mmCIF file of C-alpha atoms in Angstrom:
data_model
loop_
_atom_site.group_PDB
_atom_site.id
_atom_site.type_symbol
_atom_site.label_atom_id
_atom_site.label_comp_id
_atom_site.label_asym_id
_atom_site.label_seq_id
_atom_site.Cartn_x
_atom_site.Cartn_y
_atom_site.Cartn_z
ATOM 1 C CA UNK A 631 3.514 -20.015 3.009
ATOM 2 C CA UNK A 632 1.666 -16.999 1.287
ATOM 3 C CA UNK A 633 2.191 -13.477 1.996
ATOM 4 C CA UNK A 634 -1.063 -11.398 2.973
ATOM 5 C CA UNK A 635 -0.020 -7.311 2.293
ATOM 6 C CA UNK A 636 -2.593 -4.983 3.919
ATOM 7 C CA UNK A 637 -2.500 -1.532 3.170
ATOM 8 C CA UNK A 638 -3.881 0.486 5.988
ATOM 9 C CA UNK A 639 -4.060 4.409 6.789
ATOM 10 C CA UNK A 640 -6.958 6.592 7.991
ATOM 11 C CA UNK A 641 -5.813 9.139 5.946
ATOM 12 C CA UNK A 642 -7.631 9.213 2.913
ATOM 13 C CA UNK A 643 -5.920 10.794 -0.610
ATOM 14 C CA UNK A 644 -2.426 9.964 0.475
ATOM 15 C CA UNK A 645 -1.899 7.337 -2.103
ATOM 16 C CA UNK A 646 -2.860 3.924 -0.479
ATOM 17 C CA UNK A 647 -4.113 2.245 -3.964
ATOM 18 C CA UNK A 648 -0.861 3.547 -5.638
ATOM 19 C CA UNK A 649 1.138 1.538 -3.153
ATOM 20 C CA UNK A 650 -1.574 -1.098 -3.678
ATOM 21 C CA UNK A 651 -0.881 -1.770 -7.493
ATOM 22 C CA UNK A 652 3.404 -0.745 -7.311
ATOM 23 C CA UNK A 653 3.482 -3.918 -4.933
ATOM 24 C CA UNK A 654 1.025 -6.041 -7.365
ATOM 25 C CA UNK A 655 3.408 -5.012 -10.676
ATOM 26 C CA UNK A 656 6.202 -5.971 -8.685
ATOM 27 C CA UNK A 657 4.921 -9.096 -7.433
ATOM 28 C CA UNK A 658 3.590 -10.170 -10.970
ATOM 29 C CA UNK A 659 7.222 -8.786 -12.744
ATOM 30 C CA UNK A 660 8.886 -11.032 -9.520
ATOM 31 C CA UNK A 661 6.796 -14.556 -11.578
ATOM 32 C CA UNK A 662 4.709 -14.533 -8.226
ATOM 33 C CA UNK A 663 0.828 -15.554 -8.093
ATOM 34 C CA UNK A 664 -1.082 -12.560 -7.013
ATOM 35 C CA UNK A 665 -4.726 -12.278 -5.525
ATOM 36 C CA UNK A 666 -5.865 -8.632 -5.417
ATOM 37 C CA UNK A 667 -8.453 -7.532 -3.169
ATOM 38 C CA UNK A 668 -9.913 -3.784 -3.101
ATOM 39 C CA UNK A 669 -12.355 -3.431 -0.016
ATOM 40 C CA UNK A 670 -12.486 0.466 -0.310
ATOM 41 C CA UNK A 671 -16.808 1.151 -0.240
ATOM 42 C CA UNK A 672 -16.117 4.553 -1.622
ATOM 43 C CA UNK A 673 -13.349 4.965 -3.604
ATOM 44 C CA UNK A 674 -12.568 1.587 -5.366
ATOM 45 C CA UNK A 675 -9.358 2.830 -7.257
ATOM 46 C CA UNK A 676 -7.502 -0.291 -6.878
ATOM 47 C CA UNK A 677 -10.765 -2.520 -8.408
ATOM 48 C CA UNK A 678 -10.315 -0.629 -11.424
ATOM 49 C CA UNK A 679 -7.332 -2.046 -12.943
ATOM 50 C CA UNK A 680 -8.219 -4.981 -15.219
ATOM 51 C CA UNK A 681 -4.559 -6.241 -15.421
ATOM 52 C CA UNK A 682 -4.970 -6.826 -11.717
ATOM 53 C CA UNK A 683 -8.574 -8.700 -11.698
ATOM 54 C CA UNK A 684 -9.266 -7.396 -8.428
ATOM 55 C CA UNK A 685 -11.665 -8.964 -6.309
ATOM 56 C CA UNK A 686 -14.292 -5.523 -5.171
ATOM 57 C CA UNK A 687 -15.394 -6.946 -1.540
ATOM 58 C CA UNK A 688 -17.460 -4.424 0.245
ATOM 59 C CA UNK A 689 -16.747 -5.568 4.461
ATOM 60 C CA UNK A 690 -18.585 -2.689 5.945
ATOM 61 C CA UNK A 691 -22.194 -2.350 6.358
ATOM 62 C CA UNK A 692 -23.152 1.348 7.682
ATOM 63 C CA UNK A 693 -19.941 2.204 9.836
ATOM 64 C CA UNK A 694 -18.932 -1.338 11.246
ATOM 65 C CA UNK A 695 -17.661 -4.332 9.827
ATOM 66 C CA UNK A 696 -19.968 -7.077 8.143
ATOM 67 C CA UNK A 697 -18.615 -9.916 10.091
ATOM 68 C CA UNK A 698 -20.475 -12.267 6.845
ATOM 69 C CA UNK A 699 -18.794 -10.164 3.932
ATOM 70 C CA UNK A 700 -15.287 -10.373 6.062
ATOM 71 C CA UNK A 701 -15.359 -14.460 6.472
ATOM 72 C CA UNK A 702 -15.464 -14.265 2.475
ATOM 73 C CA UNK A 703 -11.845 -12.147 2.760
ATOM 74 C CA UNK A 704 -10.845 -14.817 5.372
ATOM 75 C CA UNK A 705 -12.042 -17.545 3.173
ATOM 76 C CA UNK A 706 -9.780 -15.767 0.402
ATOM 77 C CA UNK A 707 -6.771 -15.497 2.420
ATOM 78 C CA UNK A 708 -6.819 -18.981 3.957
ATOM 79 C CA UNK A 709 -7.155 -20.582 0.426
ATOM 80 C CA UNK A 710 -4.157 -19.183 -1.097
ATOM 81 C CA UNK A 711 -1.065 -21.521 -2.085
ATOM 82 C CA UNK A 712 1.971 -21.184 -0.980
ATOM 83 C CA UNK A 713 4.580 -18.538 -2.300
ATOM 84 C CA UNK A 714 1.669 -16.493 -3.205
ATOM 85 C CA UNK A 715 0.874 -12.840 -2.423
ATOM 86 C CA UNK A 716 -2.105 -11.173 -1.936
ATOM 87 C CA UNK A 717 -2.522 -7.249 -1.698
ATOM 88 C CA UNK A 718 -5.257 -5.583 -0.153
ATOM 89 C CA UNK A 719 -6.223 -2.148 -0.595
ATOM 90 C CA UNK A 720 -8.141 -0.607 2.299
ATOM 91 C CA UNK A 721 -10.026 2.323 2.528
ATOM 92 C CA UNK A 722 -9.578 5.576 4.833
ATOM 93 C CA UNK A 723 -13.565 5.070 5.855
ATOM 94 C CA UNK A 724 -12.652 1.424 6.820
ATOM 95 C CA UNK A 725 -9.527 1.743 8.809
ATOM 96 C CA UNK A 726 -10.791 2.368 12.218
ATOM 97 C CA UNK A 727 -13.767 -0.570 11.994
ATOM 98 C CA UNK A 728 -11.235 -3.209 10.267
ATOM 99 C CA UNK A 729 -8.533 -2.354 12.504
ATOM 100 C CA UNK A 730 -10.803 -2.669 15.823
ATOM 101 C CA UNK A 731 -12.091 -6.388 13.941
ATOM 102 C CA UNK A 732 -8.430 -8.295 13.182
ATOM 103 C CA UNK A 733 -7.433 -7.653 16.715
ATOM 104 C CA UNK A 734 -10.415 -8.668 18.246
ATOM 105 C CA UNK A 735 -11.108 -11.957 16.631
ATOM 106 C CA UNK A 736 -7.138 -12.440 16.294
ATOM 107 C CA UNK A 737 -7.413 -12.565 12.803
ATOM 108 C CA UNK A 738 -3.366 -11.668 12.078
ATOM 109 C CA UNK A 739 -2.823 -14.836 14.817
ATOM 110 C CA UNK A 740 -5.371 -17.502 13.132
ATOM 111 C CA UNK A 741 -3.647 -16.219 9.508
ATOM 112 C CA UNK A 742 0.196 -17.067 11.240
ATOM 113 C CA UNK A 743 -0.960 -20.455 12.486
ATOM 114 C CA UNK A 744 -2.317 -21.079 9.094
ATOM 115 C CA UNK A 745 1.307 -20.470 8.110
ATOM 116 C CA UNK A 746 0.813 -17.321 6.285
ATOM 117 C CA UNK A 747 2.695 -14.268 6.736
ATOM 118 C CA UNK A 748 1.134 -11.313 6.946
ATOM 119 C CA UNK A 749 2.444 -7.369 6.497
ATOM 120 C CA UNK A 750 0.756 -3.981 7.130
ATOM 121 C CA UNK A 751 2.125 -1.544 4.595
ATOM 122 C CA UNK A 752 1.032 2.099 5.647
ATOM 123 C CA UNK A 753 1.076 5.552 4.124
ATOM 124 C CA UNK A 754 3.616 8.916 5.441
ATOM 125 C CA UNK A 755 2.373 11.816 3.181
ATOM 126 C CA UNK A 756 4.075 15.581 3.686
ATOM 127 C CA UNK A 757 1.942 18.390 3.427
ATOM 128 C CA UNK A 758 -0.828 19.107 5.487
ATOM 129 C CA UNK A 759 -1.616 15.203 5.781
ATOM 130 C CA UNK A 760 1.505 14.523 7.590
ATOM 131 C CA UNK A 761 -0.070 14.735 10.753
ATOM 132 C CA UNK A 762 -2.991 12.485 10.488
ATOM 133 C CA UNK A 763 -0.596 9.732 8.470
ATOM 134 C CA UNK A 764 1.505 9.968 11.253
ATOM 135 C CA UNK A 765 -1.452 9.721 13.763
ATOM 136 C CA UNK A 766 -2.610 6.083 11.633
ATOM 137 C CA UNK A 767 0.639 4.657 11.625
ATOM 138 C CA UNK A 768 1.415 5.005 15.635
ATOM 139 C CA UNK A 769 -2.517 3.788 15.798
ATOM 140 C CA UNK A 770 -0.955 0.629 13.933
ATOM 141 C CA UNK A 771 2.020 -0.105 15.456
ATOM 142 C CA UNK A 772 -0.413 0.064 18.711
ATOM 143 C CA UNK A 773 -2.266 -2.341 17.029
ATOM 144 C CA UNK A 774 -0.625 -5.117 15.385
ATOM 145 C CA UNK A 775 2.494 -7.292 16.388
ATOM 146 C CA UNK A 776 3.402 -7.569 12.176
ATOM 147 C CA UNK A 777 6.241 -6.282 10.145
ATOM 148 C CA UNK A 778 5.516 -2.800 9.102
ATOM 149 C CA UNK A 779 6.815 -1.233 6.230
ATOM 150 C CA UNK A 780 6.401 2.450 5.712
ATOM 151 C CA UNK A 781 5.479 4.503 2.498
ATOM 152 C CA UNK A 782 7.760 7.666 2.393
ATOM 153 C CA UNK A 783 5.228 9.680 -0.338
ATOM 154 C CA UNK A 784 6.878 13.262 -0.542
ATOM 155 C CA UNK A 785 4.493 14.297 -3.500
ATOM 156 C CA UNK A 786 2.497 16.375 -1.167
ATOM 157 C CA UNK A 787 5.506 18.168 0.269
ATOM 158 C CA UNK A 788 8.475 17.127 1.893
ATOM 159 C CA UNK A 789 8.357 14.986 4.845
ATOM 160 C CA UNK A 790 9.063 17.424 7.828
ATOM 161 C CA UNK A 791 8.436 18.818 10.830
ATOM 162 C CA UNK A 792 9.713 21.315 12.794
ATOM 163 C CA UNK A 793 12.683 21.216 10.937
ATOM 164 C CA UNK A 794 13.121 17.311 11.340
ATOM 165 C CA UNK A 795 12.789 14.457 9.161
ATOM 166 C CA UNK A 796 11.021 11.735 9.509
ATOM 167 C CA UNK A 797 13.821 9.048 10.845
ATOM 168 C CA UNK A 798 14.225 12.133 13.490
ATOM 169 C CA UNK A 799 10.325 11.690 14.437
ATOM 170 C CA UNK A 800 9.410 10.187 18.033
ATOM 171 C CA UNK A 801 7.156 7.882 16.052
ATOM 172 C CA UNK A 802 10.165 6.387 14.211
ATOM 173 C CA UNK A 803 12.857 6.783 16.967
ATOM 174 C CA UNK A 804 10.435 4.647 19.772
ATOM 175 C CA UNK A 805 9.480 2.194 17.333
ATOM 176 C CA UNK A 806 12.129 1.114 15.123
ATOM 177 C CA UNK A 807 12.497 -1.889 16.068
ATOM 178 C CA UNK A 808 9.053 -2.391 14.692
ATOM 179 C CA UNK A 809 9.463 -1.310 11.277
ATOM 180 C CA UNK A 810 10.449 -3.418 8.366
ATOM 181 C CA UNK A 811 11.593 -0.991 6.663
ATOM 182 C CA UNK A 812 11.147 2.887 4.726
ATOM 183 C CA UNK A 813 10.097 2.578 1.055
ATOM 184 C CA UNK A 814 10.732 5.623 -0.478
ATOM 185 C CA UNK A 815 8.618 6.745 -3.295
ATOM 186 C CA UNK A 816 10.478 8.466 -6.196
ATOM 187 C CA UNK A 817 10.338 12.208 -6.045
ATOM 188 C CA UNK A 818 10.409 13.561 -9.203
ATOM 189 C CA UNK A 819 8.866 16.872 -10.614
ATOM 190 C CA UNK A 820 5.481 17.420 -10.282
ATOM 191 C CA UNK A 821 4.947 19.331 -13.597
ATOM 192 C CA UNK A 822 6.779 16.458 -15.604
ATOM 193 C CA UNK A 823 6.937 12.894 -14.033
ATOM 194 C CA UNK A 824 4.413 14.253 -11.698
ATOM 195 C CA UNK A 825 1.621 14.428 -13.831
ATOM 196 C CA UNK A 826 2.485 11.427 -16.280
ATOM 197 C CA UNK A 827 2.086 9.296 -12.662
ATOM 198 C CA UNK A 828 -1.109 10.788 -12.163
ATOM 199 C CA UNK A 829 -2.537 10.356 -15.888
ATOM 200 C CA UNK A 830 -0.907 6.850 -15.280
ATOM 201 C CA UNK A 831 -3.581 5.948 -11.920
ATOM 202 C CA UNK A 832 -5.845 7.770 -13.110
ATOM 203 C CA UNK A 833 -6.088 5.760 -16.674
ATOM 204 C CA UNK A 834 -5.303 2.469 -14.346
ATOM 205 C CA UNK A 835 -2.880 0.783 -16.391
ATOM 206 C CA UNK A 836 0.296 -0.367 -15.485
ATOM 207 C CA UNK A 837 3.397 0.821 -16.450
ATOM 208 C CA UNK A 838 4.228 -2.320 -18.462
ATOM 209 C CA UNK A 839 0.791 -1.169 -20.448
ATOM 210 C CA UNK A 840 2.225 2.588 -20.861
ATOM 211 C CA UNK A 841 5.308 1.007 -22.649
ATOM 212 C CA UNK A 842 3.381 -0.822 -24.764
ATOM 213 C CA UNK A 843 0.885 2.008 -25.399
ATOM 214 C CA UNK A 844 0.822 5.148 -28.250
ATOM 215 C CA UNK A 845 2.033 7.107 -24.962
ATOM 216 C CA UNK A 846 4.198 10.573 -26.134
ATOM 217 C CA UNK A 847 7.684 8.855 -26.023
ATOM 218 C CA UNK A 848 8.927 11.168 -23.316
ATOM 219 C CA UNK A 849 6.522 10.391 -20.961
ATOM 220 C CA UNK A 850 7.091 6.711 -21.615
ATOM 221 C CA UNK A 851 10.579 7.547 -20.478
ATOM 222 C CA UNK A 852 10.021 9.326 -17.480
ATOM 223 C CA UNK A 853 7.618 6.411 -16.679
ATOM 224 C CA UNK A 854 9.964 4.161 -17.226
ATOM 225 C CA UNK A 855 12.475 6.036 -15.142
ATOM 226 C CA UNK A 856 10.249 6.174 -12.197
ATOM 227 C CA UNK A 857 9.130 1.900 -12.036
ATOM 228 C CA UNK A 858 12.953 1.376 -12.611
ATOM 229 C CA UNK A 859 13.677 3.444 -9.740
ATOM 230 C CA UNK A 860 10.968 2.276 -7.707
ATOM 231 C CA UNK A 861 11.662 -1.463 -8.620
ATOM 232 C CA UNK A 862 15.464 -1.094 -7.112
ATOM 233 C CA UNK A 863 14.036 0.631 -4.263
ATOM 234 C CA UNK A 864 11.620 -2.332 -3.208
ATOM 235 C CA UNK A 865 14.247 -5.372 -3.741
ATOM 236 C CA UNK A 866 16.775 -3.205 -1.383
ATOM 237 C CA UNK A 867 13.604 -3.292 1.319
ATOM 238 C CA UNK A 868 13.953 -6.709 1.100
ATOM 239 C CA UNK A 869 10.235 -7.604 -1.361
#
């Protein structure tokens, strides 16, 4: 059985592609065979890492889904061998079309029957996001009948509203029996780790490549200090 991780979120700028390539280190430190797959048409972050060799696949055509250009994902996903993982990194501008086409051709059932598991991994920014993240995920869990794990990203802001957190949320509290479980991103400071994370997806290397690169040795540390952290924070989810 292979494991098919979607990331999905109509939010765009929320950091979708950094949960794309923090599962794909992971998965590649964890001896597993990955198969990458970006099909953002705007913003192919996630294609841009060459430690990855990411297959760019453009689905959309205008604003719908090219049902052609998606049997070529399907192809991809039905091919893999077993214990694999594949990660796919969605784009905001495809959400809504390649949400509407798994669930009507069933795609999430033919992949099961196939024997391949399949998990939606979405997005929870704070900040002035918060309320269209939270808006995508309840559109999800709506959706699709898949293990759902949920990306706590406070680098925005903290995670809160009116004064509650986000395990106090309806969202969370009505479905929690649907959730996989809460991956919580490493907050650190902005002016320090903050920025060495961002020169780090920016540059799209991985943090294996920043240890091995001419790097200031502080911010090798701090790097370090954030994948160990974020490592022990994905094994306790259970990945």
């Amino acid at each position: 059985m292979a494991t098919i991780n979607m990331i999905l979120q109509g939010k765009g700028g929320v950091g979708k592609s950094l949960v794309a390539s923090i599962l794909t280190q992971h998965f590649l430190e964890s001896g597993k065979d990955v198969c990458c797959v970006d099909t953002d048409p705007v913003n192919a972050t996630f294609a841009g890492y060459k430690k990855f060799n990411v297959t760019a696949l453009d689905i959309m055509n205008d604003n719908d889904i090219d049902s052609r250009r998606f049997d070529q994902l399907v192809e991809l996903m039905m091919a893999l061998p077993d214990d694999s993982e594949m990660v796919i990194d969605n784009g905001a501008a495809t959400f809504v079309p390649l949400a509407s086409y798994l669930a009507d051709n069933d795609v999430l059932g033919l992949l099961y029957e196939s024997g391949h598991q399949v998990n939606i991994h979405s997005v929870i920014t704070g900040g002035q996001a918060l309320p269209d993240t939270l808006n995508g995920l309840r559109s999800i869990i709506n959706t699709f009948e898949v293990p759902i794990y949920v990306w706590l990203n406070r680098f925005f802001g903290q995670i809160v509203m009116k004064g509650k957190s986000f395990e106090e949320f309806k969202v969370y509290q009505n479905n929690v029996d649907r959730l996989a479980a809460l991956v919580r991103i490493p907050q650190k400071k902005k002016e320090t780790f903050g920025k060495d994370l961002e020169n780090l997806l920016t540059s799209k290397i991985t943090f294996q490549e920043a240890q091995d690169s001419d790097l200031p040795i502080m911010t090798r540390q701090r790097l370090k200090m954030f994948w160990n952290e974020m490592k022990t924070e994905l094994v306790t989810c259970g990945m």
